[in-house]
Coordinates of C-alpha atoms and ligand atoms in Angstrom, one line a residue:
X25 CA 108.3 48.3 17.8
X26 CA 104.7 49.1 19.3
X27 CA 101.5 48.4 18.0
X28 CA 98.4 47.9 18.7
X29 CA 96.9 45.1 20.6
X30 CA 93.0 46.0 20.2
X31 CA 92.9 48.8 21.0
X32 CA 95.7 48.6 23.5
X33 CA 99.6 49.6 23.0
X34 CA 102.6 48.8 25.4
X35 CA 105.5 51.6 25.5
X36 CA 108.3 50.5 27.3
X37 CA 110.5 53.3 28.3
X38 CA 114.0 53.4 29.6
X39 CA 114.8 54.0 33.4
X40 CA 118.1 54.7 35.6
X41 CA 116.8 52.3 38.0
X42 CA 117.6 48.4 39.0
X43 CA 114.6 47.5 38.2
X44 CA 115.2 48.5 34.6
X45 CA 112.8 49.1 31.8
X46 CA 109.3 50.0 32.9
X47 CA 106.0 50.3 30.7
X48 CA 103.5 52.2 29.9
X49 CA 100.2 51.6 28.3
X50 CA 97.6 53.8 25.9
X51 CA 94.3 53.0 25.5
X52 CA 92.4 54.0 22.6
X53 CA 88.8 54.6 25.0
X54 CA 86.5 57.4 24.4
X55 CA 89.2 59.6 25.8
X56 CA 92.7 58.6 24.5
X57 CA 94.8 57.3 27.8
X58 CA 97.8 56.6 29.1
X59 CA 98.5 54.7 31.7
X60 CA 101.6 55.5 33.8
X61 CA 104.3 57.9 32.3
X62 CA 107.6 56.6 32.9
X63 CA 110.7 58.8 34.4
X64 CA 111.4 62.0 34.0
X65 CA 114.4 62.3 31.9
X66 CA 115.0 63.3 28.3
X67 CA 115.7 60.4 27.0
X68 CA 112.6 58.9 27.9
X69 CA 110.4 61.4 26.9
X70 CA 112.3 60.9 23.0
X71 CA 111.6 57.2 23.1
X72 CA 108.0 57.9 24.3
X73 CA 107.4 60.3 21.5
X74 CA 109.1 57.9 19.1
X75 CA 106.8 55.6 19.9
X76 CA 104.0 57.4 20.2
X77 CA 104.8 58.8 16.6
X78 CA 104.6 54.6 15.3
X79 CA 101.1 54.8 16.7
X80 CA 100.4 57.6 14.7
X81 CA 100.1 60.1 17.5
X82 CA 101.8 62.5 20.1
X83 CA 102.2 63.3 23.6
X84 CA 99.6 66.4 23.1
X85 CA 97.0 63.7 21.9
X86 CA 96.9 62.4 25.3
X87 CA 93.9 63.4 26.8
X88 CA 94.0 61.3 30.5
X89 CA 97.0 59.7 32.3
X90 CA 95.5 57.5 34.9
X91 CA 98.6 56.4 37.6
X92 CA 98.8 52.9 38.9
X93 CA 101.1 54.8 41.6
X94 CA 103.2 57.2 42.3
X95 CA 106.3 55.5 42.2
X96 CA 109.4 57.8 39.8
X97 CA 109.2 55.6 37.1
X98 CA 105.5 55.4 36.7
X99 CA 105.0 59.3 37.6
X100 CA 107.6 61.3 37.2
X101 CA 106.6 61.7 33.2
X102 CA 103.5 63.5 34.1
X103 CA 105.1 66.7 33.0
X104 CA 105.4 65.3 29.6
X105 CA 101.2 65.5 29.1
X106 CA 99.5 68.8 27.5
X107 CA 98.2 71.1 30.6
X108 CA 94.3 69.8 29.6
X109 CA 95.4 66.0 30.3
X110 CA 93.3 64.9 32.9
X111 CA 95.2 62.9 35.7
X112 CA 93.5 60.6 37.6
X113 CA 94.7 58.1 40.2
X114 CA 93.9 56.8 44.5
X115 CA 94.2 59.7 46.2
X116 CA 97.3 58.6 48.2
X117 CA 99.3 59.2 45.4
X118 CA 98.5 63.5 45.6
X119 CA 100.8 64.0 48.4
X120 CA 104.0 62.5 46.9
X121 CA 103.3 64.7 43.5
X122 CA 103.1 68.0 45.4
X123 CA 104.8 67.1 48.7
X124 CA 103.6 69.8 50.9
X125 CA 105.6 70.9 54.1
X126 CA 102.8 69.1 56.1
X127 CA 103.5 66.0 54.8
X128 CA 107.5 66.5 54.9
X129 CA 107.2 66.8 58.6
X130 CA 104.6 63.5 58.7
X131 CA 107.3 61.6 56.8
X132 CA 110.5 63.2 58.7
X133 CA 108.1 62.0 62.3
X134 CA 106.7 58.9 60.7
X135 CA 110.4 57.5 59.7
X136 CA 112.4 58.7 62.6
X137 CA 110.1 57.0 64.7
X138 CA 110.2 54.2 62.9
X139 CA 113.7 53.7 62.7
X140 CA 114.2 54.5 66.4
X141 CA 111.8 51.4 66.9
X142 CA 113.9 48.9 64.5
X143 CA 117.0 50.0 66.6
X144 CA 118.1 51.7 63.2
X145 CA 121.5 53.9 64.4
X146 CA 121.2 57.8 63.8
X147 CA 123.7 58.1 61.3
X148 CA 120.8 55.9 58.9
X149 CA 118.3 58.1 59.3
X150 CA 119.0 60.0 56.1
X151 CA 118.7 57.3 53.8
X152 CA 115.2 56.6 55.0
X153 CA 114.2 60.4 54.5
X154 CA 115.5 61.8 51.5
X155 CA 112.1 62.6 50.4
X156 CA 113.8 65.1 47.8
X157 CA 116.5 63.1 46.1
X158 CA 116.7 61.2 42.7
X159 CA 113.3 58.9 44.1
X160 CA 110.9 61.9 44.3
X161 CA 108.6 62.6 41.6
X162 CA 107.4 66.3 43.2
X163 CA 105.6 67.8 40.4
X164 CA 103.2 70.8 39.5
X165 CA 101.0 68.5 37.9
X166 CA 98.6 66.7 40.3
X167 CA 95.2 64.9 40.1
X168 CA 92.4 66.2 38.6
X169 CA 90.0 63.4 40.2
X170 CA 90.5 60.7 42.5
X171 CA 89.4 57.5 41.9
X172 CA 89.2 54.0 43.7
X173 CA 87.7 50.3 44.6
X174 CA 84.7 49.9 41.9
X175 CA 85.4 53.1 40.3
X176 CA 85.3 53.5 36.4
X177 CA 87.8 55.9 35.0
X178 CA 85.9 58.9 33.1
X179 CA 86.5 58.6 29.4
X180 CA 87.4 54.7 29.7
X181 CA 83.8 53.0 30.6
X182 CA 85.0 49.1 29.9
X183 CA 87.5 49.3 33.1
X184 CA 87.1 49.4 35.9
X185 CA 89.6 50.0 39.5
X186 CA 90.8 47.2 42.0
X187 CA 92.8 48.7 44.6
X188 CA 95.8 46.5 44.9
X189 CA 97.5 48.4 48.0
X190 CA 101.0 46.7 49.4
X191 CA 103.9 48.2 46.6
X192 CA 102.3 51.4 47.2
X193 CA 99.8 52.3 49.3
X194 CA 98.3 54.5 46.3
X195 CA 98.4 52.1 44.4
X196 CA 95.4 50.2 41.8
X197 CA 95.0 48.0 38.9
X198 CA 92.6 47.9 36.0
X199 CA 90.4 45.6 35.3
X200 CA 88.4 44.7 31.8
X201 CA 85.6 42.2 32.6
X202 CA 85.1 41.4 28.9
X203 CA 87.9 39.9 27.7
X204 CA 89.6 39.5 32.0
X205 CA 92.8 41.9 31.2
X206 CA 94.1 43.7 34.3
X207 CA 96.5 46.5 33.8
X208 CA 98.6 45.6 36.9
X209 CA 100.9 48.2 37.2
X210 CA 103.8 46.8 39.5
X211 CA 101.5 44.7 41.5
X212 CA 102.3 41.3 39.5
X213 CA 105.5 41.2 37.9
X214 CA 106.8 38.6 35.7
X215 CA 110.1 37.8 37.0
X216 CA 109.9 39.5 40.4
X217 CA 107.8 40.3 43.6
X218 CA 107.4 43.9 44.2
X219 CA 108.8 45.0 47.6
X220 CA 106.1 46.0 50.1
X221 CA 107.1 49.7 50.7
X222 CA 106.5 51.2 54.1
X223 CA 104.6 54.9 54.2
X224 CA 102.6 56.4 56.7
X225 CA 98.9 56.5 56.6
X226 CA 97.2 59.2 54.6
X227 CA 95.9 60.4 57.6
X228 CA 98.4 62.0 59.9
X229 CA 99.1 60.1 63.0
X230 CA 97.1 56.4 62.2
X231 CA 98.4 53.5 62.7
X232 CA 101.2 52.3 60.2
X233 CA 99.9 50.2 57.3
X234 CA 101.1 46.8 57.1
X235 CA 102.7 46.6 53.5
X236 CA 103.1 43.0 53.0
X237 CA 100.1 42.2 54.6
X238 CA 98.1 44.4 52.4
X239 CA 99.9 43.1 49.6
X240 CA 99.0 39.4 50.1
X241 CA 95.5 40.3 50.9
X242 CA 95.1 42.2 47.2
X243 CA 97.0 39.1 45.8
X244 CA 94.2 36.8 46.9
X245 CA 91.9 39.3 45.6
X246 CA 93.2 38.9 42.3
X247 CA 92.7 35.1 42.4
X248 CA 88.8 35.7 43.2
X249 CA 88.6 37.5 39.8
X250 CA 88.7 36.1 36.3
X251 CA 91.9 37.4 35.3
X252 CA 93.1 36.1 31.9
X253 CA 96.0 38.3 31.2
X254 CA 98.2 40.9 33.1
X255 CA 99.7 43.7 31.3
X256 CA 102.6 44.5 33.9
X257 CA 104.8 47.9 34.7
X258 CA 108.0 45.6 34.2
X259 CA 108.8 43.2 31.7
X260 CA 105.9 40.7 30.2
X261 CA 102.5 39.7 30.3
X262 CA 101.3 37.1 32.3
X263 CA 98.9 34.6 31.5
X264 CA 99.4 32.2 34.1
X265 CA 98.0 34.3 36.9
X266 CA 96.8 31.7 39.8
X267 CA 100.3 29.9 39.7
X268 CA 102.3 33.2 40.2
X269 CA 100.2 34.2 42.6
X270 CA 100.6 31.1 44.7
X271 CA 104.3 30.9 44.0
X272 CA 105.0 34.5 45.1
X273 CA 102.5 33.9 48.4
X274 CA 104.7 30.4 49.1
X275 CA 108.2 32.2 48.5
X276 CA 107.5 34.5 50.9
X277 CA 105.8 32.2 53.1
X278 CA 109.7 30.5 53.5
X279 CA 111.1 33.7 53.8
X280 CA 109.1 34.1 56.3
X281 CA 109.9 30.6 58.2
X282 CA 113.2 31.5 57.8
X283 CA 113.3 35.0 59.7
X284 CA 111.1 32.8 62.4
X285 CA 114.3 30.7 62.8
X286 CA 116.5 33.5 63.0
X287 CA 114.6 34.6 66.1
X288 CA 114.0 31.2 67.6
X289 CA 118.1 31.5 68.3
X290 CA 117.6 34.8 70.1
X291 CA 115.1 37.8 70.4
X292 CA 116.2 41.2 67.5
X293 CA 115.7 44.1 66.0
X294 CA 114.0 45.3 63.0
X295 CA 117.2 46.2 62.2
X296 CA 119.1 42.8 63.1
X297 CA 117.1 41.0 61.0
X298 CA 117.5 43.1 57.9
X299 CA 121.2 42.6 58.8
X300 CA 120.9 38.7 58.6
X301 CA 118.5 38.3 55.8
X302 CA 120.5 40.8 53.2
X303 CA 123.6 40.4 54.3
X304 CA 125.5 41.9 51.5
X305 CA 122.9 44.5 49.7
X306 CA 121.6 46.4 53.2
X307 CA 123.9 49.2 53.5
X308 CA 123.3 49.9 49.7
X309 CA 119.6 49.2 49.7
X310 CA 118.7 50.2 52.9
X311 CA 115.0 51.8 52.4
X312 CA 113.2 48.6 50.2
X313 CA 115.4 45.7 52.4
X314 CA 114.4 47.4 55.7
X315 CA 110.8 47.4 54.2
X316 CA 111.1 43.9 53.3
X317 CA 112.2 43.0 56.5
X318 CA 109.5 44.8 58.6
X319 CA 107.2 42.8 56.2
X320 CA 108.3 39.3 57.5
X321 CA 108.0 40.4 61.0
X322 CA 104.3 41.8 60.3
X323 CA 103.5 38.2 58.7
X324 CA 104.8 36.5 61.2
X325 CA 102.9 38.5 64.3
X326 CA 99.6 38.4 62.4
X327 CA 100.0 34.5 62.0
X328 CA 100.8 34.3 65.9
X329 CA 104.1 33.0 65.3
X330 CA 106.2 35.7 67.1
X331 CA 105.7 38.7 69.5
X332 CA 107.7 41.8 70.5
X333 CA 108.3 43.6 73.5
X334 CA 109.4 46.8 73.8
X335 CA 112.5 48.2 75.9
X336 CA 113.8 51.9 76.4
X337 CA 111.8 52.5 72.4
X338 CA 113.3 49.8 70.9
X339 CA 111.6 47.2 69.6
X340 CA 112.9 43.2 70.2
X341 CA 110.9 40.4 68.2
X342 CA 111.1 36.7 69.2
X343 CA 109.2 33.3 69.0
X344 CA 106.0 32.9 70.6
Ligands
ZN4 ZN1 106.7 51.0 42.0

């Protein structure tokens, strides 16, 4: 049952997805916030107005959503809100709510190249563009205000924003120096690290963000501020914040090491190494362990420990 912790309340709301359950939080501030919204479905807008009831309110009492990112199960409730709830979130998220034809074609360009590149076959290249299917969260509703690094939300003065960039690249954290609670959204999970996604730039054309790079780089952020407790998107709260950290940035350290031996046998593909390092779940996963995958490679070329060459577009990484 939810309650009240302060003047905080976890809702945790039912999802189609592996991943499970996902959470959202409302903050009593000067304005009454949520944070995230869970997925569109019915049955999780009834449990989030259940719960909402055991608080004593409903959904038209929400007067801001603020979204960690725009990931389905954190965004696709936003329809659920009144039509005078403010939205706020990084403005990388605004394209994935109304997906404009621009930014269709910068995705269909950015991904076939890309695939092209990890010697990903043609046949593939529809399960890294289905920009429309179940994983969309295209929506009328978009953000009212955009906000980032430093920012403090409008209507909830005691937090403040940390971009955490890596999961998403719209994605941010919120941070209450008082009492050191961070409303991490999926950016520290409990139980699992968050896959570094890869998306184009926000500006058409630049160079393509490093996912797992940024993501270790926001990690080590976290560790320079006095963080006390993590309300998560997934699961629990975490209290032993330096620890995970470290653990996550070791575990995928060895990952790491262990795609380097892969290539120390002989030069491959984006692709190639996918293949050997998730064997049994790539077909089926193909988007998050091709992701993953381009991650290790990006580790292991900033730390100087491989390099690639290209031949006839395709990409070949080995040892240095
Ligand atoms: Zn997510």
């Amino acid at each position: 049952m939810t309650s009240w912790q302060g003047n905080i309340a976890k809702i945790t709301l039912p999802t189609s997805f592996a991943v499970g359950d996902v959470n959202v939080y409302v903050i009593k501030g000067e304005a009454l916030t949520m944070i995230d919204s869970g997925v569109r479905t019915d049955q999780s807008r009834e449990v989030l107005e259940q719960e909402l009831n055991t608080l004593g309110l409903q959904l038209s009492d929400i007067e801001q959503v603020v979204l960690t990112h725009h990931h389905p199960d954190h965004a696709g409730g936003l329809e659920f809100v009144s039509d005078q709830c403010q939205i706020y979130g990084h403005p990388t998220n605004q394209r994935w709510l109304d997906m404009p034809e621009s930014f269709v074609g910068q995705l269909t360009q950015f991904f076939t190249q890309l695939a092209r590149e990890l010697g990903v076959p043609e046949e593939y290249y529809s399960k890294l563009i289905d920009y429309r299917g179940p994983g969309s969260v295209i929506t009328t509703r978009g953000l009212s205000a955009c906000v980032g690094e430093g920012d403090v939300v409008p209507g909830l003065p005691e937090w403040r924003v940390i971009e955490t960039l890596g999961h998403a690249q719209s994605h941010i954290s919120l941070f209450r120096e008082k009492d050191g609670v961070l409303i991490g959204g999926d950016h520290l999970l409990a139980k699992i690290s968050p896959n570094p996604i890869l998306e184009p730039a926000l500006e058409p054309g630049a160079e393509r963000p490093k996912p797992l790079l940024q993501y270790n780089e926001a990690l080590k952020k976290l560790l320079k501020i006095p963080v006390s407790l993590v309300y998560s998107g997934h699961g629990a709260e975490i209290t032993q914040i330096p620890e995970l950290i470290q653990s996550q940035l070791n575990r995928q350290h060895n990952r790491a090491m262990q795609v380097k031996e892969m290539l120390a046998q002989s030069p491959l593909t984006g692709l190639q190494v996918c293949m050997q390092l998730f064997p049994k779940v790539y077909k089926k996963q193909f988007g998050l362990t091709l992701s993953e995958s381009v991650g290790q490679l990006d580790y292991l070329e900033d730390l100087g420990e491989i390099k690639h060459e290209t031949h006839s577009g395709v990409i070949y990484y080995s040892v240095r």
